[in-house]
mmCIF file with all atom_site columns, C-alpha atoms in Angstrom:
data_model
loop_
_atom_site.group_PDB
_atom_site.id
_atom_site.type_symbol
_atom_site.label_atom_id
_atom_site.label_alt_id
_atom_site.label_comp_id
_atom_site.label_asym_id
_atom_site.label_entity_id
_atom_site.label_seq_id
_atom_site.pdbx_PDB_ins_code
_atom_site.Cartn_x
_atom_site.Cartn_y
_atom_site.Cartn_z
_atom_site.occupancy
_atom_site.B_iso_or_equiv
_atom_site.pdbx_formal_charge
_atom_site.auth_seq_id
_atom_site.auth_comp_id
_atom_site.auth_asym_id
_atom_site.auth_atom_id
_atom_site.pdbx_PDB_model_num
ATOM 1  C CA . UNK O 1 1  ? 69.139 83.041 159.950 1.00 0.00 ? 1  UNK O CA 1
ATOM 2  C CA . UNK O 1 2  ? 65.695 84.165 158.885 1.00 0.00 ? 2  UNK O CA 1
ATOM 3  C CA . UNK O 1 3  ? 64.889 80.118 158.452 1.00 0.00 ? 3  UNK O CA 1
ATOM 4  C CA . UNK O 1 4  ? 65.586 79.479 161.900 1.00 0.00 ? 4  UNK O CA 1
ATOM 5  C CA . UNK O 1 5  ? 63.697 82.565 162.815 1.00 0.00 ? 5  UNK O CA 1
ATOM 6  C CA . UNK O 1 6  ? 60.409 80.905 160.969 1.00 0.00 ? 6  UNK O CA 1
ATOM 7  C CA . UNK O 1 7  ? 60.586 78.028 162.091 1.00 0.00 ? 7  UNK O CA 1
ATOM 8  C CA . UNK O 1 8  ? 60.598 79.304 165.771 1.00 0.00 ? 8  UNK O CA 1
ATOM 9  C CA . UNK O 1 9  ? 57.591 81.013 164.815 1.00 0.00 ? 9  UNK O CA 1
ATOM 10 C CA . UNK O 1 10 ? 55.489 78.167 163.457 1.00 0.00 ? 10 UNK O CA 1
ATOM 11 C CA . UNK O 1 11 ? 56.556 76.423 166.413 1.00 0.00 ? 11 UNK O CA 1
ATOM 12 C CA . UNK O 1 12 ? 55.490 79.267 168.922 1.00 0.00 ? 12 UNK O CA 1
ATOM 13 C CA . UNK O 1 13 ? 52.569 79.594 166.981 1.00 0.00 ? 13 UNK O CA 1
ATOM 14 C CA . UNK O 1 14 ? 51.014 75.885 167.329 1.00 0.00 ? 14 UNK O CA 1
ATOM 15 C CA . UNK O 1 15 ? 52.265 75.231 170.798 1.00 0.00 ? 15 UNK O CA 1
ATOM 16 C CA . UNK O 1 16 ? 48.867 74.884 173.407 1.00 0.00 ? 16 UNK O CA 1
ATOM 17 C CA . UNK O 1 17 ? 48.999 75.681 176.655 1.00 0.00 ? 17 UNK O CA 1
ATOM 18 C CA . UNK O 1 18 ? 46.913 73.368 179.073 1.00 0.00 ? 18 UNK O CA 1
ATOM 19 C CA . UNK O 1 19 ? 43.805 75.859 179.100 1.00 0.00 ? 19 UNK O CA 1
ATOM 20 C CA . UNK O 1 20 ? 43.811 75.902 175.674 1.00 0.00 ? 20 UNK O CA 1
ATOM 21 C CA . UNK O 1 21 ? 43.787 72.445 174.972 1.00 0.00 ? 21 UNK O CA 1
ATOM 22 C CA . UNK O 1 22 ? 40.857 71.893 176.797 1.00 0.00 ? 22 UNK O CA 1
ATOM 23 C CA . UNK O 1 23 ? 42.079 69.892 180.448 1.00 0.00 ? 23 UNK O CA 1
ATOM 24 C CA . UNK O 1 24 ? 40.004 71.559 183.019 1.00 0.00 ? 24 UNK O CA 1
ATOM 25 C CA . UNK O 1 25 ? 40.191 70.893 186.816 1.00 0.00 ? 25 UNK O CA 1
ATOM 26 C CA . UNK O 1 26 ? 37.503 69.781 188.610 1.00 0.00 ? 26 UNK O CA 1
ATOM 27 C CA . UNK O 1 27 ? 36.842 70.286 192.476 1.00 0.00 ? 27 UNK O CA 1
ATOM 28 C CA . UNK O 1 28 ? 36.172 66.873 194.122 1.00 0.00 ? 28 UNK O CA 1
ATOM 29 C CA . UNK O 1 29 ? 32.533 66.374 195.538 1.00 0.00 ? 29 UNK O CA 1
ATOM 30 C CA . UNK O 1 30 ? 32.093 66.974 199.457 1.00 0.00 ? 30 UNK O CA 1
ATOM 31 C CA . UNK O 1 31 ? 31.556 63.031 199.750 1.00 0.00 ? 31 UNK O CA 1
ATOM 32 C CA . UNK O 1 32 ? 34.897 62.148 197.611 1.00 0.00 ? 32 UNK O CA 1
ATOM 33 C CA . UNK O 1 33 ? 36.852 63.166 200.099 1.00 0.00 ? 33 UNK O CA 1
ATOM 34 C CA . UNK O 1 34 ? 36.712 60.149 202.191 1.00 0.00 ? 34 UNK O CA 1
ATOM 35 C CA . UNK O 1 35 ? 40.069 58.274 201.964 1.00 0.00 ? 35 UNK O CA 1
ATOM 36 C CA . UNK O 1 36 ? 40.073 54.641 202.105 1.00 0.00 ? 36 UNK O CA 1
ATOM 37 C CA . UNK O 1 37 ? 42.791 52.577 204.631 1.00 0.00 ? 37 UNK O CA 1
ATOM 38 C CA . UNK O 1 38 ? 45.753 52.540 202.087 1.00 0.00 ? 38 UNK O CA 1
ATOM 39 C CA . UNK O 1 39 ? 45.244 55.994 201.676 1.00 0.00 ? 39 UNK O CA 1
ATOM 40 C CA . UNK O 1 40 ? 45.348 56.632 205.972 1.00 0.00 ? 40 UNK O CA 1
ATOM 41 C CA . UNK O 1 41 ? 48.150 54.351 206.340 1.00 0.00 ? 41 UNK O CA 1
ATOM 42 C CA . UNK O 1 42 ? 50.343 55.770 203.343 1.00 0.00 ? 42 UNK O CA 1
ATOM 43 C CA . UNK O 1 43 ? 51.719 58.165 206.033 1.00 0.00 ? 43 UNK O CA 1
ATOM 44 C CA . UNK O 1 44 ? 52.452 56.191 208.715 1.00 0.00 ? 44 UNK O CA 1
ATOM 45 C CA . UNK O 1 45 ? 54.010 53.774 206.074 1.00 0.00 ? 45 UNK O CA 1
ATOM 46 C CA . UNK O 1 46 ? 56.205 56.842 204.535 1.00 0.00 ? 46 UNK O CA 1
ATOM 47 C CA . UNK O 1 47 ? 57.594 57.754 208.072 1.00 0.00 ? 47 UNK O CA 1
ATOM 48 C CA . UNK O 1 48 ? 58.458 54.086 209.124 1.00 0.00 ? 48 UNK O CA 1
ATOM 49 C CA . UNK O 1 49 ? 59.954 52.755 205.664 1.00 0.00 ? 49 UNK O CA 1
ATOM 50 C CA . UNK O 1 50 ? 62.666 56.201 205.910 1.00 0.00 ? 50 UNK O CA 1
ATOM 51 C CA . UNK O 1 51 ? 63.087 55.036 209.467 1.00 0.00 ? 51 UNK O CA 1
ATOM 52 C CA . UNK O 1 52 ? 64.057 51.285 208.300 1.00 0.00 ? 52 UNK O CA 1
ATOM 53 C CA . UNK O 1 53 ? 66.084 52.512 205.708 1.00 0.00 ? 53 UNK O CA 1
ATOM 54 C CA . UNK O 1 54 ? 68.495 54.697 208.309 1.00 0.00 ? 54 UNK O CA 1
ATOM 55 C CA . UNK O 1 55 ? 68.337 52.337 210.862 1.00 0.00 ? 55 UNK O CA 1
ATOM 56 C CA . UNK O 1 56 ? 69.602 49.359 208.099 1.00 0.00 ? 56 UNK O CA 1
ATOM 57 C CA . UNK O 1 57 ? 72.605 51.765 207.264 1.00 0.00 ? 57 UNK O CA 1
ATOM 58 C CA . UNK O 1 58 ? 73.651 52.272 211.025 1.00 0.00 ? 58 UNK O CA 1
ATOM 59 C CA . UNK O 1 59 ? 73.300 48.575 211.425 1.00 0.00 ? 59 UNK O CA 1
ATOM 60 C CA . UNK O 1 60 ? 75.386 47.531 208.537 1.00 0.00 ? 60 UNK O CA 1
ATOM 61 C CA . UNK O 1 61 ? 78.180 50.335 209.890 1.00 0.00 ? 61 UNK O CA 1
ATOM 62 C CA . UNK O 1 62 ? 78.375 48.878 212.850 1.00 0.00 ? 62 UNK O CA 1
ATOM 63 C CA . UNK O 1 63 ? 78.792 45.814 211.360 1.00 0.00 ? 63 UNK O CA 1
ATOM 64 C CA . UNK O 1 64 ? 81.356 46.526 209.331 1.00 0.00 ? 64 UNK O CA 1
ATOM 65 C CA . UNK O 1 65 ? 83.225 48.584 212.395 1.00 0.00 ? 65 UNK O CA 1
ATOM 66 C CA . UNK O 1 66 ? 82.314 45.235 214.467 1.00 0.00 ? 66 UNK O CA 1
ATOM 67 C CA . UNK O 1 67 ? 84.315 42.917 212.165 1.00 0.00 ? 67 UNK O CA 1
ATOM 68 C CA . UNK O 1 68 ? 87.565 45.335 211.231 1.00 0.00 ? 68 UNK O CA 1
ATOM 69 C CA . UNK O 1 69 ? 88.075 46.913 214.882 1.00 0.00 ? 69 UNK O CA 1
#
């Protein structure tokens, strides 16, 4: 039991955390915040591509009702 117990330690012991290993975060510049077209439309293209995909299911329903009934 005390060999598992070690081990845990070594491994507690050299395991970094992000701030220690030396990744920092950076604030964007004022002028970096500028988004390009892809970046405007990404929304819009979000919002109508879960749209599609509902709409296809309904359709293919009522397809399906449409040929049995």
């Amino acid at each position: 039991m005390t060999v598992v117990t070690d081990e845990l330690a070594v491994v507690a012991a050299t395991k970094t955390s992000l701030s220690d290993a030396g990744i920092a975060v950076r604030d964007l510049p004022e002028n970096a915040h500028t988004l390009s077209i892809a970046d405007r439309a990404e929304g819009a293209i979000q919002f109508v591509s879960r749209w599609a995909g509902i709409l296809a299911f309904c359709a293919a329903i009522g397809a399906i009702a449409y040929l049995i009934f």
